[in-house]
Amino acid sequence: GAVVSQHPSRVICKSGTSVKIECRSLDFQATTMFWYRQFPKQSLMLMATSNEGSKATYEQGVEKDKFLINHASLTLSTLTVTSAHPEDSSFYICSANRGGGTEAFFGQGTRLTVV
Amino acid sequence: GQSLEQPSEVTAVEGAIVQINCTYQTSGFYGLSWYQQHDGGAPTFLSYNALDGLEETGRFSSFLSRSDSYGYLLLQELQMKDSASYFCAVSLTMNRDDKIIFGKGTRLHILP
C-alpha cells in the first residue's frame, strides 16, 4: 500500500488565492520530505527540501515566499502556493526516502489548475 | 553540478526487449535506482543497484557499472502497459535525508 499520501489529488482555484497541499508519511517518520513540480511530459523538478523543525531548503530559482513549506511533524509536510497565478498550474509531487535513502516513495501528486 | 543523461524517447514493439541507458556525473554516489511513471500518475520505484552487476526483478532488470558511471534498465517481454516514462536516479549518500538526483526521464512508446 501507499506509504506516502498526498492530498488533494486535484484542485482548481481562482487566481490570487492560496492553495495548501499536504504530504504525509503513513508508516514511517520522515524528517525530510521533498517537493517536486512537473510540467506535462517533462522531468521532475525539485523545488525544495522540507526539514522537520527547521526551514526548508529551496532550489535555485524557486521563490520561497511564493511556495511556503512547513514541516510541522515527523509525518506531515505542507506546501502552500500563495497568490496563485495561471502559470503556477502544474503537477506537484512530494516524496520521502525510507530506510537507507535508496528508495523514494512518492505521494499521488496534486494537479493544480489556476483559473 | 549533478548530471544524469538518458535518452528522451525510446520506441519498441510489444513482446520485444528494450534497454534504457543512463550515465551519471554526480558529486557522490551510493546507488542507482529506476522509477516508472505513467501519464497523470506519480513515479513508482522499480529497482536499485548499489554494486556492480545485474539485478533482476521479474521482467525488469537493472545493471550498474560504477567504474563507467553507467547503468541501464532492461525491460523484457514488453507489454502495452509498460508505456510510460522511466527515470534513473542517483542516491548521493546513504543518508535518507539527502535528496535523490533524477534524470530527465525516457518516454517509452510500445507499438502493437
PDB file of C-alpha atoms in Angstrom, chain B:
ATOM      1  CA  GLY B   1      26.787  20.124 -10.677  1.00  0.00           C
ATOM      2  CA  GLN B   2      24.878  16.907 -10.932  1.00  0.00           C
ATOM      3  CA  SER B   3      24.146  15.334 -14.305  1.00  0.00           C
ATOM      4  CA  LEU B   4      22.235  12.228 -15.372  1.00  0.00           C
ATOM      5  CA  GLU B   5      21.855  11.521 -19.057  1.00  0.00           C
ATOM      6  CA  GLN B   6      19.252   9.197 -20.534  1.00  0.00           C
ATOM      7  CA  PRO B   7      17.529   9.133 -23.926  1.00  0.00           C
ATOM      8  CA  SER B   8      14.444  11.283 -24.132  1.00  0.00           C
ATOM      9  CA  GLU B   9      12.382   8.724 -26.023  1.00  0.00           C
ATOM     10  CA  VAL B  10      12.557   5.064 -26.989  1.00  0.00           C
ATOM     11  CA  THR B  11      10.157   3.073 -29.151  1.00  0.00           C
ATOM     12  CA  ALA B  12       9.815  -0.699 -29.108  1.00  0.00           C
ATOM     13  CA  VAL B  13       7.414  -3.387 -30.190  1.00  0.00           C
ATOM     14  CA  GLU B  14       5.160  -5.360 -27.893  1.00  0.00           C
ATOM     15  CA  GLY B  15       6.846  -8.587 -26.824  1.00  0.00           C
ATOM     16  CA  ALA B  16      10.329  -7.295 -27.554  1.00  0.00           C
ATOM     17  CA  ILE B  17      13.188  -6.269 -25.267  1.00  0.00           C
ATOM     18  CA  VAL B  18      14.294  -2.695 -24.697  1.00  0.00           C
ATOM     19  CA  GLN B  19      17.233  -1.199 -22.846  1.00  0.00           C
ATOM     20  CA  ILE B  20      17.252   2.306 -21.402  1.00  0.00           C
ATOM     21  CA  ASN B  21      20.714   3.652 -20.643  1.00  0.00           C
ATOM     22  CA  CYS B  22      21.759   6.129 -18.005  1.00  0.00           C
ATOM     23  CA  THR B  23      25.112   7.788 -17.470  1.00  0.00           C
ATOM     24  CA  TYR B  24      25.793   9.983 -14.498  1.00  0.00           C
ATOM     25  CA  GLN B  25      28.223  12.585 -13.216  1.00  0.00           C
ATOM     26  CA  THR B  26      27.497  13.388  -9.606  1.00  0.00           C
ATOM     27  CA  SER B  27      29.351  14.739  -6.601  1.00  0.00           C
ATOM     28  CA  GLY B  28      28.775  11.491  -4.753  1.00  0.00           C
ATOM     29  CA  PHE B  29      27.389   8.048  -5.439  1.00  0.00           C
ATOM     30  CA  TYR B  30      25.739   5.499  -3.217  1.00  0.00           C
ATOM     31  CA  GLY B  31      23.417   3.780  -5.670  1.00  0.00           C
ATOM     32  CA  LEU B  32      21.389   3.968  -8.876  1.00  0.00           C
ATOM     33  CA  SER B  33      17.654   3.447  -8.936  1.00  0.00           C
ATOM     34  CA  TRP B  34      14.925   3.387 -11.550  1.00  0.00           C
ATOM     35  CA  TYR B  35      11.364   4.689 -11.417  1.00  0.00           C
ATOM     36  CA  GLN B  36       8.356   4.288 -13.669  1.00  0.00           C
ATOM     37  CA  GLN B  37       5.761   6.985 -14.165  1.00  0.00           C
ATOM     38  CA  HIS B  38       2.561   6.640 -16.151  1.00  0.00           C
ATOM     39  CA  ASP B  39       0.928   9.778 -17.516  1.00  0.00           C
ATOM     40  CA  GLY B  40      -1.010  11.508 -14.780  1.00  0.00           C
ATOM     41  CA  GLY B  41       0.457   9.348 -12.050  1.00  0.00           C
ATOM     42  CA  ALA B  42       3.293   9.556  -9.583  1.00  0.00           C
ATOM     43  CA  PRO B  43       6.648   7.791 -10.017  1.00  0.00           C
ATOM     44  CA  THR B  44       6.946   4.320  -8.564  1.00  0.00           C
ATOM     45  CA  PHE B  45      10.122   2.539  -7.591  1.00  0.00           C
ATOM     46  CA  LEU B  46      11.323  -0.259  -9.889  1.00  0.00           C
ATOM     47  CA  SER B  47      14.829  -1.289  -8.883  1.00  0.00           C
ATOM     48  CA  TYR B  48      18.049  -0.311  -7.187  1.00  0.00           C
ATOM     49  CA  ASN B  49      21.734  -1.114  -7.705  1.00  0.00           C
ATOM     50  CA  ALA B  50      24.441  -0.287  -5.210  1.00  0.00           C
ATOM     51  CA  LEU B  51      27.005  -2.758  -6.502  1.00  0.00           C
ATOM     52  CA  ASP B  52      28.189  -3.561  -9.994  1.00  0.00           C
ATOM     53  CA  GLY B  53      26.203  -6.145 -11.836  1.00  0.00           C
ATOM     54  CA  LEU B  54      22.714  -7.122 -12.802  1.00  0.00           C
ATOM     55  CA  GLU B  55      19.650  -7.107 -10.562  1.00  0.00           C
ATOM     56  CA  GLU B  56      16.628  -8.976 -11.848  1.00  0.00           C
ATOM     57  CA  THR B  57      13.038  -8.420 -10.784  1.00  0.00           C
ATOM     58  CA  GLY B  58      10.619 -10.297 -12.970  1.00  0.00           C
ATOM     59  CA  ARG B  59      10.545  -8.817 -16.481  1.00  0.00           C
ATOM     60  CA  PHE B  60      12.704  -5.899 -15.394  1.00  0.00           C
ATOM     61  CA  SER B  61      16.457  -5.978 -14.811  1.00  0.00           C
ATOM     62  CA  SER B  62      18.840  -3.217 -13.908  1.00  0.00           C
ATOM     63  CA  PHE B  63      22.577  -3.059 -14.386  1.00  0.00           C
ATOM     64  CA  LEU B  64      25.283  -0.906 -12.883  1.00  0.00           C
ATOM     65  CA  SER B  65      28.936  -0.287 -13.681  1.00  0.00           C
ATOM     66  CA  ARG B  66      30.365   2.108 -11.116  1.00  0.00           C
ATOM     67  CA  SER B  67      33.686   2.391 -12.896  1.00  0.00           C
ATOM     68  CA  ASP B  68      31.901   3.563 -16.035  1.00  0.00           C
ATOM     69  CA  SER B  69      29.313   5.683 -14.190  1.00  0.00           C
ATOM     70  CA  TYR B  70      26.749   3.846 -16.244  1.00  0.00           C
ATOM     71  CA  GLY B  71      23.656   1.808 -15.754  1.00  0.00           C
ATOM     72  CA  TYR B  72      20.688   0.556 -17.697  1.00  0.00           C
ATOM     73  CA  LEU B  73      17.175  -0.718 -17.246  1.00  0.00           C
ATOM     74  CA  LEU B  74      16.210  -3.745 -19.298  1.00  0.00           C
ATOM     75  CA  LEU B  75      12.565  -4.477 -19.944  1.00  0.00           C
ATOM     76  CA  GLN B  76      11.691  -7.863 -21.401  1.00  0.00           C
ATOM     77  CA  GLU B  77       8.507  -9.230 -22.943  1.00  0.00           C
ATOM     78  CA  LEU B  78       7.215  -5.734 -23.378  1.00  0.00           C
ATOM     79  CA  GLN B  79       3.532  -5.151 -22.721  1.00  0.00           C
ATOM     80  CA  MET B  80       1.410  -2.201 -23.728  1.00  0.00           C
ATOM     81  CA  LYS B  81       1.092  -1.253 -20.059  1.00  0.00           C
ATOM     82  CA  ASP B  82       4.849  -0.649 -19.992  1.00  0.00           C
ATOM     83  CA  SER B  83       4.286   2.531 -21.996  1.00  0.00           C
ATOM     84  CA  ALA B  84       5.431   5.138 -19.503  1.00  0.00           C
ATOM     85  CA  SER B  85       8.318   7.403 -18.573  1.00  0.00           C
ATOM     86  CA  TYR B  86      11.325   5.865 -16.870  1.00  0.00           C
ATOM     87  CA  PHE B  87      13.685   7.841 -14.663  1.00  0.00           C
ATOM     88  CA  CYS B  88      17.106   6.863 -13.468  1.00  0.00           C
ATOM     89  CA  ALA B  89      18.142   8.381 -10.165  1.00  0.00           C
ATOM     90  CA  VAL B  90      21.295   8.604  -8.094  1.00  0.00           C
ATOM     91  CA  SER B  91      21.432   8.429  -4.312  1.00  0.00           C
ATOM     92  CA  LEU B  92      24.385  10.588  -3.376  1.00  0.00           C
ATOM     93  CA  THR B  93      24.786   9.157   0.110  1.00  0.00           C
ATOM     94  CA  MET B  94      23.172   6.539   2.320  1.00  0.00           C
ATOM     95  CA  ASN B  95      21.533   9.309   4.312  1.00  0.00           C
ATOM     96  CA  ARG B  96      17.809   9.230   3.625  1.00  0.00           C
ATOM     97  CA  ASP B  97      17.599  12.942   4.323  1.00  0.00           C
ATOM     98  CA  ASP B  98      19.705  13.669   1.263  1.00  0.00           C
ATOM     99  CA  LYS B  99      17.933  14.348  -1.987  1.00  0.00           C
ATOM    100  CA  ILE B 100      17.971  11.823  -4.775  1.00  0.00           C
ATOM    101  CA  ILE B 101      19.027  13.206  -8.158  1.00  0.00           C
ATOM    102  CA  PHE B 102      16.706  12.287 -11.022  1.00  0.00           C
ATOM    103  CA  GLY B 103      17.418  12.125 -14.727  1.00  0.00           C
ATOM    104  CA  LYS B 104      15.112  13.865 -17.171  1.00  0.00           C
ATOM    105  CA  GLY B 105      13.293  10.661 -17.977  1.00  0.00           C
ATOM    106  CA  THR B 106      12.838   8.423 -21.008  1.00  0.00           C
ATOM    107  CA  ARG B 107       9.421   8.099 -22.594  1.00  0.00           C
ATOM    108  CA  LEU B 108       8.903   4.547 -23.736  1.00  0.00           C
ATOM    109  CA  HIS B 109       6.444   4.026 -26.572  1.00  0.00           C
ATOM    110  CA  ILE B 110       5.214   0.483 -27.185  1.00  0.00           C
ATOM    111  CA  LEU B 111       3.909  -0.395 -30.623  1.00  0.00           C
ATOM    112  CA  PRO B 112       1.434  -3.266 -31.041  1.00  0.00           C
TER     113      PRO B 112
END
